[in-house]
Coordinates of C-alpha atoms and ligand atoms in Angstrom, one line a residue:
M288 CA -0.2 -0.3 -0.3
P289 CA 1.6 3.3 -0.8
S290 CA 2.0 6.0 2.3
H291 CA 1.1 8.8 0.0
A292 CA -1.8 11.2 -0.5
S293 CA -4.0 10.9 -3.1
T294 CA -4.1 11.5 -6.5
T295 CA -7.8 12.8 -6.9
A296 CA -7.2 16.6 -7.8
A297 CA -8.6 18.3 -4.7
P298 CA -7.9 21.6 -2.6
T299 CA -4.9 22.4 -0.7
R300 CA -6.0 23.6 2.2
V301 CA -9.6 23.6 3.8
D302 CA -11.1 27.2 4.8
A303 CA -10.6 28.2 8.3
D304 CA -14.3 28.8 9.4
L305 CA -15.2 25.4 7.7
A306 CA -13.4 23.1 10.4
Y307 CA -11.8 24.7 13.7
Q308 CA -10.9 23.7 17.1
R309 CA -13.2 24.4 19.9
C310 CA -12.8 24.2 24.0
I311 CA -15.1 21.5 25.1
N312 CA -15.9 23.8 28.1
S313 CA -19.3 25.5 27.5
R314 CA -18.1 28.2 29.7
C315 CA -15.3 29.2 27.4
A316 CA -16.2 27.5 23.8
A317 CA -12.9 29.6 22.7
T318 CA -11.8 28.7 19.3
L319 CA -8.8 28.1 16.9
P320 CA -7.8 27.8 13.8
V321 CA -7.6 23.7 12.6
D322 CA -4.0 24.3 11.8
R323 CA -2.6 24.8 15.2
A324 CA -0.7 22.0 17.5
V325 CA -1.7 22.8 21.2
F326 CA -3.7 20.0 22.1
S327 CA -5.2 22.0 25.3
C328 CA -7.5 25.1 25.1
P329 CA -4.8 28.1 25.1
E330 CA -7.5 29.9 27.5
C331 CA -8.5 27.8 30.2
G332 CA -6.7 24.3 29.3
D333 CA -9.8 22.2 28.5
L334 CA -9.6 19.7 26.0
L335 CA -10.2 20.9 22.4
D336 CA -12.6 19.3 20.0
V337 CA -12.7 19.3 16.0
V338 CA -16.0 20.9 14.9
Y339 CA -17.5 21.9 11.0
D340 CA -19.8 24.1 9.9
W341 CA -21.8 21.2 8.1
D342 CA -24.1 23.6 6.6
R343 CA -21.3 24.6 4.2
L344 CA -19.7 21.6 4.1
P345 CA -20.5 18.4 1.2
V346 CA -21.9 15.7 2.8
P347 CA -23.9 12.4 1.3
S348 CA -26.8 12.7 1.6
R349 CA -27.1 9.2 2.3
L350 CA -24.6 6.8 4.5
S351 CA -24.7 4.3 1.5
D352 CA -23.7 6.8 -1.0
F353 CA -20.2 6.4 0.8
E354 CA -20.1 2.5 -0.9
A355 CA -19.4 4.6 -4.7
K356 CA -16.0 5.0 -3.2
W357 CA -15.4 1.0 -3.3
S358 CA -15.3 1.5 -7.4
R359 CA -12.6 4.0 -6.7
R360 CA -10.0 1.8 -4.4
L361 CA -7.0 2.3 -6.1
D362 CA -7.0 5.6 -5.0
P363 CA -5.7 5.2 -1.3
L364 CA -8.2 7.8 0.0
C365 CA -10.6 5.7 -0.8
S366 CA -9.4 2.0 -0.1
S367 CA -8.7 3.3 3.5
G368 CA -10.9 2.8 5.7
V369 CA -10.7 5.9 7.4
W370 CA -10.8 8.5 4.4
R371 CA -13.2 6.5 2.3
F372 CA -15.6 8.7 4.9
Y373 CA -13.3 11.9 4.3
E374 CA -16.2 13.9 4.4
L375 CA -17.4 13.3 7.8
L376 CA -13.8 13.9 8.9
P377 CA -12.6 17.2 6.4
F378 CA -10.7 19.0 9.0
A379 CA -7.2 18.1 6.6
P380 CA -6.6 18.7 3.1
P381 CA -6.0 15.6 0.4
D382 CA -2.7 16.4 -0.5
R383 CA -1.6 16.1 3.1
I384 CA -3.3 13.0 4.1
V385 CA -0.8 10.5 5.8
T386 CA -2.2 7.1 5.0
I387 CA -1.1 4.0 5.2
G388 CA -4.2 1.7 4.5
E389 CA -5.6 1.6 8.0
G390 CA -9.2 0.4 8.8
Q391 CA -9.5 -2.6 6.5
T392 CA -11.1 -4.5 9.2
L393 CA -14.0 -6.7 9.7
L394 CA -17.4 -7.0 12.0
R395 CA -18.2 -10.5 12.2
P396 CA -20.9 -12.4 13.9
S397 CA -20.2 -15.1 16.7
D398 CA -22.8 -17.1 17.6
R399 CA -20.3 -18.8 19.9
V400 CA -19.6 -15.8 22.0
A401 CA -23.4 -14.9 21.4
R402 CA -23.8 -18.3 23.5
Y403 CA -21.5 -16.8 26.0
V404 CA -22.8 -13.3 26.5
G405 CA -26.5 -14.9 26.6
V406 CA -27.9 -12.8 23.4
D407 CA -29.6 -14.6 20.8
N408 CA -27.9 -16.1 17.8
G409 CA -27.3 -13.8 15.3
N410 CA -26.8 -11.0 17.6
L411 CA -23.6 -10.3 18.7
L412 CA -21.3 -9.0 16.3
L413 CA -17.4 -8.5 17.1
Q414 CA -15.0 -5.2 15.4
Y415 CA -12.5 -6.6 14.8
E416 CA -9.9 -4.1 14.9
G417 CA -6.9 -6.0 15.5
M418 CA -6.5 -6.7 11.6
N419 CA -5.1 -2.8 10.9
P420 CA -1.8 -2.5 9.9
S421 CA 0.2 -2.1 13.9
G422 CA -2.5 -4.5 15.2
S423 CA -5.1 -2.4 16.6
F424 CA -7.5 0.3 16.5
K425 CA -4.8 3.2 17.2
D426 CA -4.0 3.2 13.5
N427 CA -7.6 5.2 12.4
G428 CA -6.5 7.4 15.1
M429 CA -3.0 8.2 14.0
T430 CA -3.6 8.4 10.6
A431 CA -5.4 11.5 11.0
A432 CA -3.2 12.8 13.6
F433 CA -0.1 12.1 11.1
S434 CA -2.0 14.1 8.6
H435 CA -2.5 17.0 10.6
A436 CA 0.9 16.9 11.6
R437 CA 1.9 17.0 8.0
M438 CA -0.7 20.2 8.0
V439 CA 1.4 21.4 10.6
G440 CA 4.8 20.9 9.4
A441 CA 5.8 18.9 12.7
R442 CA 8.6 16.1 12.0
R443 CA 9.2 14.6 15.6
V444 CA 6.1 12.9 17.6
A445 CA 5.8 11.8 20.8
C446 CA 2.9 9.6 22.8
A447 CA 3.2 7.8 26.3
S448 CA 1.5 4.5 26.0
T449 CA 0.4 1.2 27.2
G450 CA 1.7 -0.3 24.0
N451 CA -0.4 0.5 20.9
T452 CA -0.1 3.7 20.7
S453 CA 3.4 3.2 20.3
A454 CA 3.5 0.8 18.3
S455 CA 0.9 2.5 15.8
L456 CA 3.4 5.8 15.8
A457 CA 6.2 3.6 14.9
V458 CA 4.4 2.0 11.9
F459 CA 3.3 5.1 11.1
C460 CA 7.1 6.7 10.9
S461 CA 8.7 3.7 9.5
A462 CA 6.3 3.1 6.5
T463 CA 5.9 6.7 5.3
E464 CA 8.9 8.9 3.8
F465 CA 7.6 12.4 5.5
G466 CA 10.6 12.3 7.8
F467 CA 8.8 11.6 11.0
K468 CA 10.8 10.9 13.9
A469 CA 9.1 8.5 16.8
I470 CA 9.8 8.8 20.1
I471 CA 7.8 7.2 22.7
F472 CA 7.7 7.0 26.5
I473 CA 6.4 3.5 28.4
G474 CA 6.5 2.7 32.0
S475 CA 9.1 0.4 33.0
G476 CA 7.4 -3.7 33.0
K477 CA 4.2 -2.2 32.0
I478 CA 3.8 -3.0 28.0
A479 CA 3.0 -6.5 26.5
Y480 CA 6.3 -7.8 24.9
G481 CA 4.3 -8.1 21.5
K482 CA 3.8 -4.0 21.1
L483 CA 7.6 -3.7 23.1
A484 CA 8.6 -5.6 19.9
Q485 CA 6.7 -3.7 17.6
A486 CA 8.2 0.2 19.1
L487 CA 11.7 -1.4 18.6
D488 CA 11.5 -3.4 15.4
H489 CA 10.0 -0.4 14.1
G490 CA 13.0 2.1 15.0
A491 CA 11.2 4.4 17.5
L492 CA 13.6 6.1 20.2
T493 CA 11.8 4.2 23.0
I494 CA 12.3 5.9 26.5
Q495 CA 11.0 3.6 29.7
I496 CA 10.7 5.6 32.6
V497 CA 10.3 4.4 36.0
G498 CA 6.5 4.6 36.6
D499 CA 3.2 3.5 35.1
F500 CA 1.4 4.8 32.0
D501 CA -0.2 7.7 33.5
D502 CA 3.1 9.4 34.6
A503 CA 4.3 8.4 31.3
L504 CA 1.5 10.8 29.8
M505 CA 2.3 13.6 32.4
R506 CA 6.5 13.7 31.6
V507 CA 5.3 13.3 28.0
R508 CA 2.9 16.5 27.8
E509 CA 5.9 18.0 29.7
V510 CA 8.4 17.0 27.3
A511 CA 6.4 17.8 24.4
D512 CA 5.7 21.3 25.4
R513 CA 9.2 22.1 26.3
L514 CA 10.8 20.6 22.9
G515 CA 8.0 21.6 20.5
I516 CA 7.0 18.1 19.7
Y517 CA 3.9 17.1 18.1
L518 CA 1.9 14.7 20.7
M519 CA 0.1 12.0 19.7
N520 CA -2.0 10.7 22.7
S521 CA -5.5 11.1 22.3
V522 CA -5.6 14.2 24.3
N523 CA -4.6 15.1 20.4
P524 CA -8.0 16.0 19.2
F525 CA -7.0 15.2 15.6
R526 CA -6.5 11.3 16.5
L527 CA -10.4 11.2 17.7
E528 CA -11.7 12.0 14.7
G529 CA -9.9 9.3 13.1
Q530 CA -11.4 7.2 15.4
K531 CA -15.0 8.3 15.0
T532 CA -14.7 6.1 11.6
V533 CA -14.2 2.4 13.2
M534 CA -18.5 3.3 13.7
Y535 CA -19.0 4.1 10.6
R536 CA -17.3 1.2 9.5
V537 CA -19.9 -0.7 12.1
L538 CA -22.6 0.8 10.7
E539 CA -21.5 0.1 7.2
G540 CA -20.8 -4.2 7.9
L541 CA -24.8 -3.9 9.3
G542 CA -26.2 -2.4 6.0
W543 CA -26.0 1.2 7.7
E544 CA -28.6 -0.4 10.6
V545 CA -27.6 0.9 13.8
P546 CA -27.3 -1.3 16.4
D547 CA -28.8 -1.6 20.3
W548 CA -25.2 -1.5 21.8
V549 CA -22.0 -1.1 21.3
V550 CA -19.6 -2.0 24.2
V551 CA -16.0 -0.9 23.9
P552 CA -13.3 -0.9 26.9
G553 CA -12.2 2.2 28.2
G554 CA -9.0 2.9 29.3
N555 CA -7.8 6.8 28.3
L556 CA -11.8 7.2 27.1
G557 CA -10.3 8.3 23.4
N558 CA -12.3 5.6 21.7
S559 CA -15.8 6.1 23.7
S560 CA -15.8 9.8 23.1
A561 CA -15.1 9.6 19.4
F562 CA -17.4 7.2 19.2
G563 CA -20.4 9.9 21.0
K564 CA -19.0 12.4 19.0
A565 CA -19.4 10.1 15.6
F566 CA -23.0 9.3 16.7
Q567 CA -23.6 12.7 18.0
E568 CA -22.9 14.0 14.5
L569 CA -24.5 11.7 11.8
K570 CA -27.5 12.4 13.8
H571 CA -27.4 15.8 13.7
L572 CA -26.5 15.6 9.7
G573 CA -29.9 13.2 9.3
L574 CA -28.1 10.5 8.6
I575 CA -29.1 8.0 11.1
D576 CA -32.3 8.4 12.5
R577 CA -31.4 6.6 16.4
I578 CA -28.2 6.5 18.3
P579 CA -26.9 2.9 19.6
R580 CA -26.5 2.8 23.7
L581 CA -22.9 2.8 24.5
A582 CA -21.5 0.7 27.5
V583 CA -17.7 1.7 28.3
I584 CA -16.1 -1.0 30.3
N585 CA -13.3 -0.8 32.5
A586 CA -11.1 -3.2 34.4
A587 CA -11.2 -3.6 37.7
G588 CA -8.4 -2.4 39.2
A589 CA -8.5 0.6 36.8
Q590 CA -12.1 1.6 37.3
T591 CA -12.1 5.7 37.5
L592 CA -14.7 6.1 35.0
D593 CA -16.8 3.6 36.5
L594 CA -16.4 4.7 40.1
L595 CA -16.7 8.4 39.1
V596 CA -19.8 7.9 37.1
R597 CA -21.7 5.0 39.1
S598 CA -20.6 5.9 42.7
H599 CA -20.1 9.6 42.7
G600 CA -22.4 10.9 40.3
M601 CA -20.2 12.5 37.8
T602 CA -21.8 13.5 34.5
W603 CA -21.4 15.6 31.4
N604 CA -23.9 18.5 32.9
S605 CA -24.0 20.4 29.2
G606 CA -20.1 20.9 29.4
L607 CA -19.5 21.8 32.6
P608 CA -18.8 18.7 34.8
D609 CA -18.3 19.0 38.4
E610 CA -14.4 18.7 38.5
S611 CA -14.2 18.7 42.5
I612 CA -15.3 15.1 41.9
S613 CA -12.3 14.4 40.1
R614 CA -10.1 16.2 41.5
A615 CA -10.9 14.9 44.9
Y616 CA -10.8 11.2 43.3
Y617 CA -7.5 11.8 42.2
D618 CA -6.0 13.2 45.4
R619 CA -7.1 10.0 47.1
L620 CA -5.1 8.0 44.9
D621 CA -1.7 10.4 45.2
R622 CA -2.7 10.1 49.1
E623 CA -3.3 6.6 49.2
Q624 CA -0.8 6.1 46.3
I625 CA -3.0 3.7 44.6
R626 CA -1.5 3.0 40.8
A627 CA -4.2 1.2 38.1
S628 CA -3.5 -2.5 38.6
T629 CA -4.9 -5.1 35.7
I630 CA -3.9 -7.9 33.1
A631 CA -5.5 -5.9 30.6
S632 CA -2.1 -3.9 30.9
A633 CA -3.8 -1.6 27.7
I634 CA -6.1 -0.2 30.1
E635 CA -4.0 -0.1 33.0
I636 CA -4.9 4.1 33.9
N637 CA -6.1 5.5 36.5
R638 CA -6.5 9.4 35.1
P639 CA -8.2 9.5 31.8
V640 CA -7.7 12.2 29.9
N641 CA -10.6 12.1 27.7
L642 CA -12.9 11.3 31.0
K643 CA -14.9 14.7 30.2
K644 CA -15.7 14.3 26.4
C645 CA -16.2 10.7 27.4
L646 CA -19.0 11.9 29.9
R647 CA -20.7 13.7 27.3
A648 CA -20.5 10.4 25.0
L649 CA -22.1 9.0 28.0
E650 CA -24.8 11.4 27.9
V651 CA -25.2 11.5 23.9
C652 CA -25.7 7.6 24.0
D653 CA -27.1 6.9 26.9
G654 CA -24.4 5.3 27.8
V655 CA -24.0 2.9 30.8
V656 CA -20.5 2.1 32.9
R657 CA -19.8 -1.1 34.3
Q658 CA -16.1 -2.7 35.6
V659 CA -15.1 -6.3 34.8
S660 CA -12.5 -8.3 36.7
D661 CA -9.3 -10.1 35.2
Q662 CA -10.9 -13.0 35.6
E663 CA -14.0 -12.0 33.6
I664 CA -11.3 -10.8 31.3
M665 CA -9.5 -13.8 30.6
D666 CA -12.6 -16.2 30.7
A667 CA -14.3 -14.0 28.0
K668 CA -10.4 -13.4 25.8
A669 CA -10.6 -17.1 25.7
R670 CA -14.6 -17.5 24.6
V671 CA -13.8 -15.0 22.0
G672 CA -10.3 -17.1 20.6
A673 CA -12.7 -20.0 20.7
G674 CA -15.0 -17.9 18.7
G675 CA -12.3 -17.5 15.7
L676 CA -11.3 -13.7 16.3
G677 CA -8.4 -13.8 18.6
C678 CA -7.7 -10.8 20.6
E679 CA -5.5 -9.2 23.7
P680 CA -7.0 -9.0 27.1
A681 CA -8.3 -5.4 26.9
S682 CA -10.2 -5.8 23.6
A683 CA -11.9 -9.1 26.0
A684 CA -13.6 -6.6 28.6
S685 CA -15.6 -5.4 26.2
V686 CA -17.7 -8.9 25.6
A687 CA -16.9 -9.4 29.8
G688 CA -18.8 -6.0 29.9
A689 CA -21.8 -7.4 27.5
K690 CA -22.2 -10.5 29.3
R691 CA -22.5 -8.5 32.7
L692 CA -25.3 -6.1 31.5
R693 CA -26.9 -9.3 29.7
E694 CA -26.6 -10.8 32.9
E695 CA -28.0 -7.6 34.6
G696 CA -30.8 -7.3 32.5
I697 CA -29.9 -4.4 30.8
I698 CA -28.8 -5.9 27.3
A699 CA -32.1 -7.9 26.6
P700 CA -31.3 -11.2 24.4
S701 CA -32.8 -10.0 21.3
D702 CA -30.7 -6.7 21.0
R703 CA -27.9 -6.7 18.5
V704 CA -24.7 -6.3 20.1
V705 CA -21.3 -5.1 18.5
C706 CA -18.3 -5.4 21.0
I707 CA -15.0 -3.6 20.0
L708 CA -12.1 -6.1 19.9
T709 CA -9.6 -3.5 19.7
G710 CA -6.6 -5.1 19.5
H711 CA -5.0 -8.7 18.2
Q712 CA -4.3 -11.9 20.2
L713 CA -0.4 -11.9 19.6
K714 CA 0.2 -8.4 21.2
D715 CA 0.1 -9.8 24.1
P716 CA 1.1 -14.0 24.4
T717 CA 2.3 -13.7 27.9
A718 CA -1.7 -13.6 29.1
T719 CA -2.3 -16.0 26.8
V720 CA -0.1 -18.7 27.0
A721 CA -0.5 -18.7 31.0
Y722 CA -4.1 -19.0 30.8
H723 CA -4.2 -22.2 28.8
S724 CA -0.8 -23.6 30.5
A725 CA -0.6 -26.8 31.8
D726 CA 2.5 -25.6 34.0
Q727 CA 0.7 -24.5 37.3
D728 CA 4.0 -22.1 38.1
E729 CA 3.7 -20.2 35.1
F730 CA -0.2 -19.9 35.3
D731 CA 0.5 -18.4 39.0
R732 CA 3.2 -16.2 37.9
V733 CA 1.2 -14.3 35.2
L734 CA -2.6 -14.7 36.9
G735 CA -2.7 -16.6 39.9
S736 CA -0.9 -13.6 41.5
R737 CA -3.8 -11.3 40.3
G738 CA -6.3 -14.2 41.7
V739 CA -7.5 -15.6 38.5
K740 CA -8.5 -18.7 38.9
R741 CA -7.8 -22.0 36.5
A742 CA -11.2 -21.7 34.7
G743 CA -13.2 -24.7 32.2
F744 CA -12.2 -22.6 29.3
A745 CA -8.2 -23.4 29.2
N746 CA -6.9 -25.5 26.3
R747 CA -4.2 -26.7 28.1
P748 CA -1.4 -28.3 25.5
V749 CA -1.3 -31.9 26.2
V750 CA 2.0 -33.2 27.4
V751 CA 2.6 -37.1 25.2
P752 CA 5.6 -39.0 25.3
N753 CA 7.3 -39.3 22.0
E754 CA 6.0 -42.2 21.2
L755 CA 3.3 -43.0 18.5
D756 CA 0.5 -45.6 20.3
A757 CA 0.6 -42.9 22.9
I758 CA 0.2 -40.1 20.4
I759 CA -2.8 -42.1 18.6
R760 CA -4.4 -42.9 21.9
T761 CA -4.4 -39.1 22.8
I762 CA -5.8 -38.4 19.4
G763 CA -8.5 -40.6 19.9
L764 CA -9.2 -39.1 23.5
Y765 CA -9.4 -35.9 21.6
S766 CA -11.6 -36.8 18.9
D767 CA -13.9 -38.8 21.6
A768 CA -14.5 -35.6 23.2
P769 CA -17.9 -33.2 22.6
A770 CA -17.4 -30.1 20.6
P771 CA -16.4 -27.1 22.4
G772 CA -20.0 -24.9 23.2
Ligands
F0G66 N1 -8.0 -1.2 24.2 C1 -6.7 -1.5 23.5 C2 -5.9 -3.1 23.2 C3 -5.7 -0.4 23.7 O1 -4.5 -0.3 23.6 C4 -6.6 0.9 24.4 C5 -5.5 2.0 25.0 C6 -8.0 0.3 25.0 C7 -8.5 -0.4 24.6 C8 -8.5 1.8 25.6 O2 -8.7 2.8 24.7 O3 -8.0 5.0 25.6 O4 -9.4 4.7 23.6 O5 -10.2 3.9 26.3 N2 -4.6 1.8 24.6 C9 -3.9 3.3 25.1 C10 -2.1 3.0 24.2 C11 -3.5 4.0 26.0 O6 -1.2 3.7 25.1 O7 -1.8 2.2 23.5 P1 -9.4 4.5 25.2

């Protein structure tokens, strides 16, 4: 896939008043041009949105009109699963777009997973973002942020990461020829091997600091500010523009029908924020007639959103969330030295930067929040694997959360539920192998130490002497066993 801009003749700039940035704080609502790269409101420090003057932009009258792009798929902007929806994120001139063929993903029903969750056959769909070039949903956002970086002439790009953002950033730098240099910050011992391998293999400057993701994010923001480096974390609103397209592809996969539920893991809360914005805009544009419900699933051990929303009643409150609630919670984390801790290392985050945008998404989508244990995550992950699409632990939080919501009667068996599988199975082989391992020590080291018990879903390797009879006997026993459910 060539990593260059479209050959389609198109304007080289977007009019300043057609796309711009705006502070999400309704009391401030400061605006700034789309070609600034500041990543927080210069007036009040709050998060920024990318906003569009939809009345003056050419938006297709039906979502199905986007299907016409399939016939032009030799154009990189039409084959990208992000940029074929260009009209719904038109902040970058087409000749600045940086694409590596991201977003060619799959929406697949799984009746095995439907049975596990407890919904009717055909009603559980897995949106598999592991098919992206770097193996996670992050590429959807990176293509958008890199396009913005190119618009503003950035060269050095940086992020803090639990592993997938950094892998994606490293891939985009190494796959393109625009002179981008990758600098990534990771917490020590906090990143799954598959992801660390990607950062190293793709040549990123990898800075490992003592601390966790929350520490690394604070540090990279400071460093980026000081050195004028372009920041690629999801506090960057352009990243979230790209991540909106995960929802467009879900709708596309359903023949443009709106599902009842979208269930997504919550870490830094970029995805959930982007999904809410996507649906709000589609409804505003008259391209959908109803908005699906959103379920955001924390890992227990990194459950800030769940606690703030369900125990402390924090809400969007028309753009003025009560920040004293989150401040008091973070003060407590500091005082008691509480650190995020979960087997789902991708979402091992206690201070989600997009908290407020996620609160807005929950309001837009009549959303719910839950937390699920490491046990629920690992069991759900095994069922996803047995159902044909491998994912990493954090991704399986969506399936575990759907099951929980079904058990509580919030999701009905007849509801059509889309669970987002955010990252590929091979990102974190350590967790998977430990779960299935026949070796108790290996299990205990990785999972038992986290309170996970051996469950019936483990598919243990069978140790057999290297003798023909013994091997044949083992295969006979396996063949007689009932097929997995
Ligand atoms: N699933 C996976 C596989 C992730 O890597 C992440 C986040 C999430 C879910 C959570 O998404 O932040 O949008 O709520 N990973 C980040 C990283 C933090 O650095 O790779 P979110």
